[in-house]
Every structure is written in C-alpha cells, then in structure tokens.
PDB file of C-alpha atoms in Angstrom:
ATOM      1  CA  UNK A  21      50.115  23.344 -59.130  1.00  0.00           C
ATOM      2  CA  UNK A  22      50.433  20.103 -61.059  1.00  0.00           C
ATOM      3  CA  UNK A  23      48.706  17.009 -59.800  1.00  0.00           C
ATOM      4  CA  UNK A  24      52.189  15.243 -59.393  1.00  0.00           C
ATOM      5  CA  UNK A  25      53.456  18.186 -57.052  1.00  0.00           C
ATOM      6  CA  UNK A  26      50.206  17.924 -55.049  1.00  0.00           C
ATOM      7  CA  UNK A  27      50.483  14.251 -54.644  1.00  0.00           C
ATOM      8  CA  UNK A  28      54.273  14.422 -53.490  1.00  0.00           C
ATOM      9  CA  UNK A  29      53.056  17.349 -51.021  1.00  0.00           C
ATOM     10  CA  UNK A  30      50.276  15.104 -49.388  1.00  0.00           C
ATOM     11  CA  UNK A  31      52.625  12.161 -49.423  1.00  0.00           C
ATOM     12  CA  UNK A  32      55.335  14.176 -47.465  1.00  0.00           C
ATOM     13  CA  UNK A  33      52.887  15.797 -45.178  1.00  0.00           C
ATOM     14  CA  UNK A  34      51.433  11.938 -44.321  1.00  0.00           C
ATOM     15  CA  UNK A  35      54.825  10.742 -43.634  1.00  0.00           C
ATOM     16  CA  UNK A  36      55.915  13.608 -41.235  1.00  0.00           C
ATOM     17  CA  UNK A  37      52.660  13.254 -39.517  1.00  0.00           C
ATOM     18  CA  UNK A  38      53.217   9.466 -39.098  1.00  0.00           C
ATOM     19  CA  UNK A  39      56.809   9.921 -37.920  1.00  0.00           C
ATOM     20  CA  UNK A  40      55.552  12.622 -35.475  1.00  0.00           C
ATOM     21  CA  UNK A  41      52.950  10.168 -34.059  1.00  0.00           C
ATOM     22  CA  UNK A  42      55.611   7.379 -33.603  1.00  0.00           C
ATOM     23  CA  UNK A  43      57.980   9.757 -31.965  1.00  0.00           C
ATOM     24  CA  UNK A  44      55.170  11.007 -29.381  1.00  0.00           C
ATOM     25  CA  UNK A  45      54.044   7.378 -28.953  1.00  0.00           C
ATOM     26  CA  UNK A  46      57.532   5.877 -28.182  1.00  0.00           C
ATOM     27  CA  UNK A  47      58.134   7.702 -24.678  1.00  0.00           C
ATOM     28  CA  UNK A  48      54.548   6.569 -23.548  1.00  0.00           C
ATOM     29  CA  UNK A  49      55.219   3.002 -24.347  1.00  0.00           C
ATOM     30  CA  UNK A  50      58.721   3.046 -22.708  1.00  0.00           C
ATOM     31  CA  UNK A  51      57.121   4.291 -19.530  1.00  0.00           C
ATOM     32  CA  UNK A  52      54.907   1.443 -19.076  1.00  0.00           C
ATOM     33  CA  UNK A  53      56.107  -1.165 -16.683  1.00  0.00           C
ATOM     34  CA  UNK A  54      57.501  -4.377 -18.371  1.00  0.00           C
ATOM     35  CA  UNK A  55      55.668  -7.435 -17.924  1.00  0.00           C
ATOM     36  CA  UNK A  56      57.493 -10.004 -15.423  1.00  0.00           C
ATOM     37  CA  UNK A  57      57.316 -13.382 -16.883  1.00  0.00           C
ATOM     38  CA  UNK A  58      55.975 -16.176 -14.922  1.00  0.00           C
ATOM     39  CA  UNK A  59      54.609 -14.260 -12.048  1.00  0.00           C
ATOM     40  CA  UNK A  60      50.849 -13.817 -12.013  1.00  0.00           C
ATOM     41  CA  UNK A  61      50.615 -10.382 -10.517  1.00  0.00           C
ATOM     42  CA  UNK A  62      47.456  -9.740  -8.408  1.00  0.00           C
ATOM     43  CA  UNK A  63      46.607 -13.565  -8.198  1.00  0.00           C
ATOM     44  CA  UNK A  64      47.565 -16.023  -5.301  1.00  0.00           C
ATOM     45  CA  UNK A  65      50.695 -17.988  -5.688  1.00  0.00           C
ATOM     46  CA  UNK A  66      52.663 -20.458  -3.819  1.00  0.00           C
ATOM     47  CA  UNK A  67      56.300 -19.493  -3.502  1.00  0.00           C
ATOM     48  CA  UNK A  68      58.825 -22.446  -3.727  1.00  0.00           C
ATOM     49  CA  UNK A  69      62.257 -22.404  -3.219  1.00  0.00           C
ATOM     50  CA  UNK A  70      63.813 -24.343  -6.277  1.00  0.00           C
ATOM     51  CA  UNK A  71      67.146 -25.136  -4.255  1.00  0.00           C
ATOM     52  CA  UNK A  72      65.514 -26.476  -1.119  1.00  0.00           C
ATOM     53  CA  UNK A  73      62.010 -27.513  -2.491  1.00  0.00           C
ATOM     54  CA  UNK A  74      60.524 -25.655   0.677  1.00  0.00           C
ATOM     55  CA  UNK A  75      57.562 -23.395   0.648  1.00  0.00           C
ATOM     56  CA  UNK A  76      57.615 -19.797   1.724  1.00  0.00           C
ATOM     57  CA  UNK A  77      55.122 -19.458   4.629  1.00  0.00           C
ATOM     58  CA  UNK A  78      54.390 -17.132   7.426  1.00  0.00           C
ATOM     59  CA  UNK A  79      55.098 -18.724  10.768  1.00  0.00           C
ATOM     60  CA  UNK A  80      51.454 -18.842  11.801  1.00  0.00           C
ATOM     61  CA  UNK A  81      50.644 -20.364   8.141  1.00  0.00           C
ATOM     62  CA  UNK A  82      47.813 -17.637   7.906  1.00  0.00           C
ATOM     63  CA  UNK A  83      49.712 -14.593   7.238  1.00  0.00           C
ATOM     64  CA  UNK A  84      48.738 -12.362  10.101  1.00  0.00           C
ATOM     65  CA  UNK A  85      50.660  -9.238  11.169  1.00  0.00           C
ATOM     66  CA  UNK A  86      53.529  -9.755  13.463  1.00  0.00           C
ATOM     67  CA  UNK A  87      54.577 -13.376  12.131  1.00  0.00           C
ATOM     68  CA  UNK A  88      57.769 -13.863  10.451  1.00  0.00           C
ATOM     69  CA  UNK A  89      58.850 -15.347   7.127  1.00  0.00           C
ATOM     70  CA  UNK A  90      59.815 -19.086   7.041  1.00  0.00           C
ATOM     71  CA  UNK A  91      60.349 -22.054   4.785  1.00  0.00           C
ATOM     72  CA  UNK A  92      58.672 -25.307   5.437  1.00  0.00           C
ATOM     73  CA  UNK A  93      59.125 -28.546   3.591  1.00  0.00           C
ATOM     74  CA  UNK A  94      56.073 -30.544   2.439  1.00  0.00           C
ATOM     75  CA  UNK A  95      55.074 -33.057  -0.221  1.00  0.00           C
ATOM     76  CA  UNK A  96      51.141 -32.360   0.258  1.00  0.00           C
ATOM     77  CA  UNK A  97      50.670 -28.690   1.715  1.00  0.00           C
ATOM     78  CA  UNK A  98      47.816 -28.589   4.383  1.00  0.00           C
ATOM     79  CA  UNK A  99      47.825 -24.824   5.031  1.00  0.00           C
ATOM     80  CA  UNK A 100      45.653 -22.512   2.918  1.00  0.00           C
ATOM     81  CA  UNK A 101      48.343 -19.671   2.691  1.00  0.00           C
ATOM     82  CA  UNK A 102      49.193 -18.071  -0.467  1.00  0.00           C
ATOM     83  CA  UNK A 103      50.990 -14.882  -1.487  1.00  0.00           C
ATOM     84  CA  UNK A 104      49.922 -12.121  -3.806  1.00  0.00           C
ATOM     85  CA  UNK A 105      52.197  -9.576  -5.707  1.00  0.00           C
ATOM     86  CA  UNK A 106      50.596  -6.316  -6.072  1.00  0.00           C
ATOM     87  CA  UNK A 107      52.053  -3.389  -8.072  1.00  0.00           C
ATOM     88  CA  UNK A 108      52.634  -0.250  -5.922  1.00  0.00           C
ATOM     89  CA  UNK A 109      54.948   1.881  -7.953  1.00  0.00           C
ATOM     90  CA  UNK A 110      57.495   1.638 -10.868  1.00  0.00           C
ATOM     91  CA  UNK A 111      61.077   2.638 -10.300  1.00  0.00           C
ATOM     92  CA  UNK A 112      63.546   2.966 -13.425  1.00  0.00           C
ATOM     93  CA  UNK A 113      60.854   1.295 -15.562  1.00  0.00           C
ATOM     94  CA  UNK A 114      60.505  -1.714 -13.186  1.00  0.00           C
ATOM     95  CA  UNK A 115      57.458  -2.599 -11.427  1.00  0.00           C
ATOM     96  CA  UNK A 116      57.593  -2.434  -7.584  1.00  0.00           C
ATOM     97  CA  UNK A 117      55.491  -4.943  -5.628  1.00  0.00           C
ATOM     98  CA  UNK A 118      54.065  -5.478  -2.291  1.00  0.00           C
ATOM     99  CA  UNK A 119      54.192  -9.170  -1.272  1.00  0.00           C
ATOM    100  CA  UNK A 120      50.942  -9.804   0.574  1.00  0.00           C
ATOM    101  CA  UNK A 121      49.862 -13.028   2.450  1.00  0.00           C
ATOM    102  CA  UNK A 122      46.561 -14.436   1.918  1.00  0.00           C
ATOM    103  CA  UNK A 123      44.276 -14.769   3.815  1.00  0.00           C
ATOM    104  CA  UNK A 124      45.889 -12.756   6.509  1.00  0.00           C
ATOM    105  CA  UNK A 125      46.403  -9.709   4.435  1.00  0.00           C
ATOM    106  CA  UNK A 126      49.791  -8.800   5.796  1.00  0.00           C
ATOM    107  CA  UNK A 127      52.679  -7.710   3.927  1.00  0.00           C
ATOM    108  CA  UNK A 128      56.484  -8.777   3.969  1.00  0.00           C
ATOM    109  CA  UNK A 129      58.557  -6.072   5.408  1.00  0.00           C
ATOM    110  CA  UNK A 130      62.138  -5.213   5.321  1.00  0.00           C
ATOM    111  CA  UNK A 131      62.722  -3.872   8.871  1.00  0.00           C
ATOM    112  CA  UNK A 132      66.451  -4.137   9.847  1.00  0.00           C
ATOM    113  CA  UNK A 133      68.218  -4.827   6.471  1.00  0.00           C
ATOM    114  CA  UNK A 134      71.173  -7.413   6.163  1.00  0.00           C
ATOM    115  CA  UNK A 135      70.877 -10.672   8.132  1.00  0.00           C
ATOM    116  CA  UNK A 136      67.478  -9.699   9.610  1.00  0.00           C
ATOM    117  CA  UNK A 137      64.366 -11.870   9.417  1.00  0.00           C
ATOM    118  CA  UNK A 138      61.599 -10.507   7.669  1.00  0.00           C
ATOM    119  CA  UNK A 139      58.072  -9.992   9.343  1.00  0.00           C
ATOM    120  CA  UNK A 140      54.654  -9.442   8.212  1.00  0.00           C
ATOM    121  CA  UNK A 141      53.173  -6.012   9.120  1.00  0.00           C
ATOM    122  CA  UNK A 142      49.899  -4.224   8.401  1.00  0.00           C
ATOM    123  CA  UNK A 143      50.012  -3.403   4.501  1.00  0.00           C
ATOM    124  CA  UNK A 144      50.727   0.391   3.513  1.00  0.00           C
ATOM    125  CA  UNK A 145      51.294   1.182  -0.025  1.00  0.00           C
ATOM    126  CA  UNK A 146      53.492   4.014   0.836  1.00  0.00           C
ATOM    127  CA  UNK A 147      55.680   2.101   3.259  1.00  0.00           C
ATOM    128  CA  UNK A 148      58.834   1.684   1.170  1.00  0.00           C
ATOM    129  CA  UNK A 149      60.062  -1.009   3.551  1.00  0.00           C
ATOM    130  CA  UNK A 150      57.249  -3.134   2.244  1.00  0.00           C
ATOM    131  CA  UNK A 151      58.310  -2.538  -1.406  1.00  0.00           C
ATOM    132  CA  UNK A 152      60.063  -5.321  -3.419  1.00  0.00           C
ATOM    133  CA  UNK A 153      61.694  -5.953  -6.721  1.00  0.00           C
ATOM    134  CA  UNK A 154      61.607  -9.303  -8.639  1.00  0.00           C
ATOM    135  CA  UNK A 155      64.965  -9.946 -10.365  1.00  0.00           C
ATOM    136  CA  UNK A 156      65.351 -13.085 -12.455  1.00  0.00           C
ATOM    137  CA  UNK A 157      68.005 -15.565 -11.256  1.00  0.00           C
ATOM    138  CA  UNK A 158      70.909 -16.122 -13.704  1.00  0.00           C
ATOM    139  CA  UNK A 159      70.836 -19.564 -15.332  1.00  0.00           C
ATOM    140  CA  UNK A 160      67.299 -20.469 -14.776  1.00  0.00           C
ATOM    141  CA  UNK A 161      64.807 -20.803 -17.764  1.00  0.00           C
ATOM    142  CA  UNK A 162      64.579 -17.253 -19.258  1.00  0.00           C
ATOM    143  CA  UNK A 163      60.908 -18.075 -20.496  1.00  0.00           C
ATOM    144  CA  UNK A 164      59.880 -19.163 -16.868  1.00  0.00           C
ATOM    145  CA  UNK A 165      62.692 -18.016 -14.395  1.00  0.00           C
ATOM    146  CA  UNK A 166      63.191 -18.279 -10.804  1.00  0.00           C
ATOM    147  CA  UNK A 167      63.131 -14.837  -9.143  1.00  0.00           C
ATOM    148  CA  UNK A 168      64.998 -13.122  -6.371  1.00  0.00           C
ATOM    149  CA  UNK A 169      62.529 -10.961  -4.040  1.00  0.00           C
ATOM    150  CA  UNK A 170      64.708  -7.920  -3.589  1.00  0.00           C
ATOM    151  CA  UNK A 171      64.280  -5.325  -1.057  1.00  0.00           C
ATOM    152  CA  UNK A 172      63.398  -1.852  -2.637  1.00  0.00           C
ATOM    153  CA  UNK A 173      65.279  -0.026   0.245  1.00  0.00           C
ATOM    154  CA  UNK A 174      68.233  -2.320   0.282  1.00  0.00           C
ATOM    155  CA  UNK A 175      68.611  -3.369  -3.586  1.00  0.00           C
ATOM    156  CA  UNK A 176      71.618  -5.468  -2.662  1.00  0.00           C
ATOM    157  CA  UNK A 177      69.729  -7.866  -0.428  1.00  0.00           C
ATOM    158  CA  UNK A 178      67.085 -10.522  -1.104  1.00  0.00           C
ATOM    159  CA  UNK A 179      64.881 -12.858   0.758  1.00  0.00           C
ATOM    160  CA  UNK A 180      66.872 -16.058   1.478  1.00  0.00           C
ATOM    161  CA  UNK A 181      66.057 -19.368   3.003  1.00  0.00           C
ATOM    162  CA  UNK A 182      68.645 -19.934   5.708  1.00  0.00           C
ATOM    163  CA  UNK A 183      68.684 -23.939   5.031  1.00  0.00           C
ATOM    164  CA  UNK A 184      66.450 -26.647   4.166  1.00  0.00           C
ATOM    165  CA  UNK A 185      63.602 -27.694   6.657  1.00  0.00           C
ATOM    166  CA  UNK A 186      61.624 -25.603   8.891  1.00  0.00           C
ATOM    167  CA  UNK A 187      63.638 -22.423   9.046  1.00  0.00           C
ATOM    168  CA  UNK A 188      63.714 -18.672   9.061  1.00  0.00           C
ATOM    169  CA  UNK A 189      63.852 -16.437   5.945  1.00  0.00           C
ATOM    170  CA  UNK A 190      65.986 -13.438   6.150  1.00  0.00           C
ATOM    171  CA  UNK A 191      67.585 -10.650   3.924  1.00  0.00           C
ATOM    172  CA  UNK A 192      70.989 -11.688   2.621  1.00  0.00           C
ATOM    173  CA  UNK A 193      73.416  -9.800   0.400  1.00  0.00           C
ATOM    174  CA  UNK A 194      73.360 -10.811  -3.231  1.00  0.00           C
ATOM    175  CA  UNK A 195      77.050 -11.004  -4.526  1.00  0.00           C
ATOM    176  CA  UNK A 196      77.611  -9.499  -7.728  1.00  0.00           C
ATOM    177  CA  UNK A 197      74.219  -7.665  -7.728  1.00  0.00           C
ATOM    178  CA  UNK A 198      72.083 -10.644  -8.817  1.00  0.00           C
ATOM    179  CA  UNK A 199      70.156 -13.119  -6.779  1.00  0.00           C
ATOM    180  CA  UNK A 200      71.815 -16.604  -6.281  1.00  0.00           C
ATOM    181  CA  UNK A 201      70.013 -19.900  -6.692  1.00  0.00           C
ATOM    182  CA  UNK A 202      69.449 -20.113  -2.941  1.00  0.00           C
ATOM    183  CA  UNK A 203      67.664 -16.649  -3.206  1.00  0.00           C
ATOM    184  CA  UNK A 204      65.611 -17.953  -6.082  1.00  0.00           C
ATOM    185  CA  UNK A 205      61.859 -18.438  -5.633  1.00  0.00           C
ATOM    186  CA  UNK A 206      59.420 -20.081  -8.275  1.00  0.00           C
ATOM    187  CA  UNK A 207      55.821 -19.078  -8.191  1.00  0.00           C
ATOM    188  CA  UNK A 208      52.961 -21.577  -8.928  1.00  0.00           C
ATOM    189  CA  UNK A 209      49.207 -20.643  -9.072  1.00  0.00           C
ATOM    190  CA  UNK A 210      47.727 -21.206  -5.706  1.00  0.00           C
TER     191      UNK A 210
END
C-alpha cells in the first residue's frame, strides 16, 4: 500500500470514530436535566411574589407538617423560614422538585387540585402530589426570571397568592398554559 493511501485510511477511520463518539454522546447529554436559571437548587431561598411583594410562608412561620401556605408582607422579615427546591425526578427532560420548608422540613402538597389551599405534609419523594415544576413567567427577565410553581399532577395549576397582605396561597389555573405575573415567584438566597 502507498503511504498516501495508508494516511487516507487512517484519517477516514479517525473521522468515523469521532463521529460515532459524538453520536453516542449526544443522547446522554440530552437526557441531563436542564439548569433552571436563578433558582439555587438544594439551597435555602426566600420566595417573594413580584406582584404583591409578599413573602411565601407557612402559616406557622416554621414549616411544620399540617400548616398551610400563605403570603405575608414585611419590609424586615422577622421569621427564620426559608424554602428549598430538591430535585426528585425528571419529566420530559425537565427537573421535578419538592418544595421543602426549612427548618420545619415539610413539603408543599397539591391535595385537592384547583382552587384548593396548599398544605405542608411530611415529605415523601415518591408522593407525586409533592412534585412541582418551575415554569418561567413570560415577560420577566430571561436571565433571571420569575417562576410559576406548577403542580406536577395538575400541570395547568400554579401556586397563586390570593391577594396582597396576609392571605392564603392556593392552586389556580394557568390560562394559556403559562404562569401569569400573579403566579410568579422570585427566589433570593436566604
């Protein structure tokens, strides 16, 4: 064989090997859950409604089992409750979270669907009623968006502050399949 033919054969083999490696690696990269911008996963955060300026809190301010979710206004928070998003699964390439209170350690739960108040219950990673998706609110900063906290079992419902002041948080329909500004929450490091 000529040296030129051997070089072409080696170059063709190397190119084929490189293309095969890229083809095999591509599905593995696609299977990884995409990063959610501006949400520090696994770290304590404060959740604030950007429409009302109210904080998302458990009624007992500690996050114990059996308390309901509410919003509460404050310019200088005096409670020590924070929230933590923990990844429990993926669905269609999206991360699925539990929303856990801290220090109480209970998880937000979708118990009765539309128009129901959300309560904190003992966390169970397999309980899909405690699974939540984060969907960016249209029109917010794409680099640091507000997010709707959307029920996994009722993907047309998001946690919504009933109004300003000391009030309930319940699950309301997302019109058009996207969270509204009223359903948007912004997360700040606690």
